Amino acid sequence: MKEYYVLTAKDFYDGLKEDKLLGLRCKECGQITCPPLPTCQWCGSRDLEKTELSGRGEILTFTLIDVPPEGFEPHYIVCMVKLDEGPTIMGRLDYDAEKATVKYERSQELIGKKVKVGHVVLPADKYSAGERVVPLFKPI
């Protein structure tokens, strides 16, 4: 059986550990898929090549997590970022959660803010298979 994964989840997360954001460029439509999938998220092609993305983008939306899942500390921010290369990816935002909620108007200043990807390693909990690496976006 032919293997279709050009970029595995392990490769993706290993890249994040080095603050590199890896994605897939479709050889048919030219679009970028990130995080990795076995096919292009835009046209469904399997003709993909691994590519390193800039890791830069802007915040589309965010939410403050006050009541986290068991095993996590409260008051962190999850955001959706539109990358400069096109795809949208979710991650944590390296920003003071208390500051983001002082006033509604103030928190809206985060929308459109430019960010750069890094990473954070989250500890294992009773529901996971171990530590997890997630994108951590830092305002620039």
Coordinates of C-alpha atoms in Angstrom, one line a residue:
M1 CA 0.0 0.0 0.0
K2 CA 1.3 3.5 -0.9
E3 CA 2.0 5.9 1.9
Y4 CA 0.4 9.3 1.2
Y5 CA 1.7 11.3 4.2
V6 CA 4.4 13.7 3.0
L7 CA 4.4 15.4 6.4
T8 CA 3.4 13.3 9.4
A9 CA 2.0 14.6 12.6
K10 CA 5.3 13.7 14.3
D11 CA 7.2 15.8 11.7
F12 CA 4.8 18.7 12.3
Y13 CA 5.2 18.6 16.1
D14 CA 9.0 18.0 15.9
G15 CA 9.2 21.2 13.7
L16 CA 7.1 23.1 16.3
K17 CA 9.6 22.1 19.0
E18 CA 12.1 24.1 17.0
D19 CA 9.6 27.0 16.4
K20 CA 9.3 26.0 12.8
L21 CA 5.8 25.8 11.2
L22 CA 5.6 23.1 8.6
G23 CA 2.8 22.7 6.0
L24 CA 2.1 21.2 2.7
R25 CA 2.1 23.0 -0.7
C26 CA -0.2 21.4 -3.3
K27 CA 1.5 20.9 -6.6
E28 CA -1.9 21.1 -8.4
C29 CA -3.6 24.2 -7.0
G30 CA -0.6 25.8 -5.2
Q31 CA -2.5 26.3 -1.9
I32 CA -1.0 25.5 1.5
T33 CA -2.5 23.0 3.9
C34 CA -1.6 23.4 7.6
P35 CA -1.7 21.4 9.9
P36 CA -0.9 18.4 7.8
L37 CA -3.5 16.2 6.1
P38 CA -3.1 13.3 3.7
T39 CA -4.7 15.5 0.9
C40 CA -4.9 19.2 0.0
Q41 CA -7.7 20.8 2.0
W42 CA -8.6 23.0 -1.0
C43 CA -8.7 20.6 -4.0
G44 CA -8.2 17.1 -2.5
S45 CA -5.1 16.4 -4.5
R46 CA -2.5 14.0 -3.0
D47 CA 0.3 15.6 -4.9
L48 CA 1.8 17.6 -2.0
E49 CA 5.3 18.7 -0.9
K50 CA 6.5 19.7 2.5
T51 CA 7.2 23.4 3.0
E52 CA 8.3 25.6 5.9
L53 CA 6.0 28.5 6.5
S54 CA 7.0 31.9 7.9
G55 CA 4.9 31.3 11.0
R56 CA 3.6 34.9 10.7
G57 CA 0.0 35.9 10.5
E58 CA -2.7 37.9 12.2
I59 CA -5.3 37.0 14.8
L60 CA -8.8 36.4 13.4
T61 CA -10.5 35.7 16.7
F62 CA -9.7 34.5 20.2
T63 CA -11.3 33.3 23.4
L64 CA -10.3 33.4 27.0
I65 CA -10.5 30.0 28.8
D66 CA -11.7 30.7 32.3
V67 CA -13.0 27.1 33.0
P68 CA -10.3 24.8 31.5
P69 CA -10.4 21.1 31.0
E70 CA -9.3 19.0 34.0
G71 CA -5.6 19.3 34.5
F72 CA -5.1 22.7 33.0
E73 CA -4.7 26.1 34.7
P74 CA -7.4 28.7 34.0
H75 CA -6.9 32.0 32.3
Y76 CA -5.3 31.3 29.0
I77 CA -6.1 32.5 25.5
V78 CA -6.8 30.3 22.5
C79 CA -6.7 32.0 19.1
M80 CA -7.3 31.4 15.4
V81 CA -4.5 32.9 13.2
K82 CA -4.7 33.5 9.5
L83 CA -1.1 32.8 8.3
D84 CA 0.5 35.0 5.7
E85 CA 0.6 32.0 3.4
G86 CA -3.2 31.5 3.6
P87 CA -4.3 28.7 5.9
T88 CA -5.8 29.3 9.3
I89 CA -4.4 27.5 12.4
M90 CA -5.4 27.4 16.0
G91 CA -3.0 27.8 18.9
R92 CA -2.5 29.5 22.2
L93 CA -1.8 33.3 22.5
D94 CA 1.2 34.5 24.5
Y95 CA -0.7 37.4 26.0
D96 CA -1.8 38.4 29.5
A97 CA -5.3 37.0 29.8
E98 CA -6.3 39.5 32.5
K99 CA -5.3 42.4 30.3
A100 CA -7.3 41.0 27.4
T101 CA -10.5 41.2 29.4
V102 CA -10.2 44.5 31.2
K103 CA -12.6 46.1 28.8
Y104 CA -14.5 44.7 25.8
E105 CA -13.1 47.5 23.6
R106 CA -9.6 46.8 24.7
S107 CA -9.8 43.0 24.0
Q108 CA -11.0 43.7 20.5
E109 CA -7.6 45.4 19.9
L110 CA -6.2 41.8 19.6
I111 CA -8.2 41.2 16.4
G112 CA -5.9 41.8 13.5
K113 CA -2.8 41.9 15.7
K114 CA 0.3 40.5 13.9
V115 CA 1.8 37.4 15.5
K116 CA 4.7 34.9 15.1
V117 CA 4.6 31.3 16.0
G118 CA 6.6 29.6 18.7
H119 CA 5.5 26.6 20.8
V120 CA 4.5 25.5 24.2
V121 CA 4.7 22.0 25.7
L122 CA 1.6 21.1 27.7
P123 CA 1.9 18.5 30.4
A124 CA 0.2 15.1 30.1
D125 CA -3.2 14.7 31.8
K126 CA -5.2 11.6 32.5
Y127 CA -6.9 11.8 29.1
S128 CA -3.8 12.3 26.9
A129 CA -1.1 10.0 25.7
G130 CA 1.6 12.3 27.1
E131 CA 2.9 15.8 26.7
R132 CA 1.6 17.8 23.8
V133 CA 3.3 20.5 21.7
V134 CA 1.0 23.3 20.5
P135 CA 1.6 26.5 18.5
L136 CA 2.1 29.5 20.8
F137 CA 1.5 32.8 18.9
K138 CA 3.4 35.8 20.2
P139 CA 2.5 39.4 19.3
I140 CA 5.0 41.2 17.1

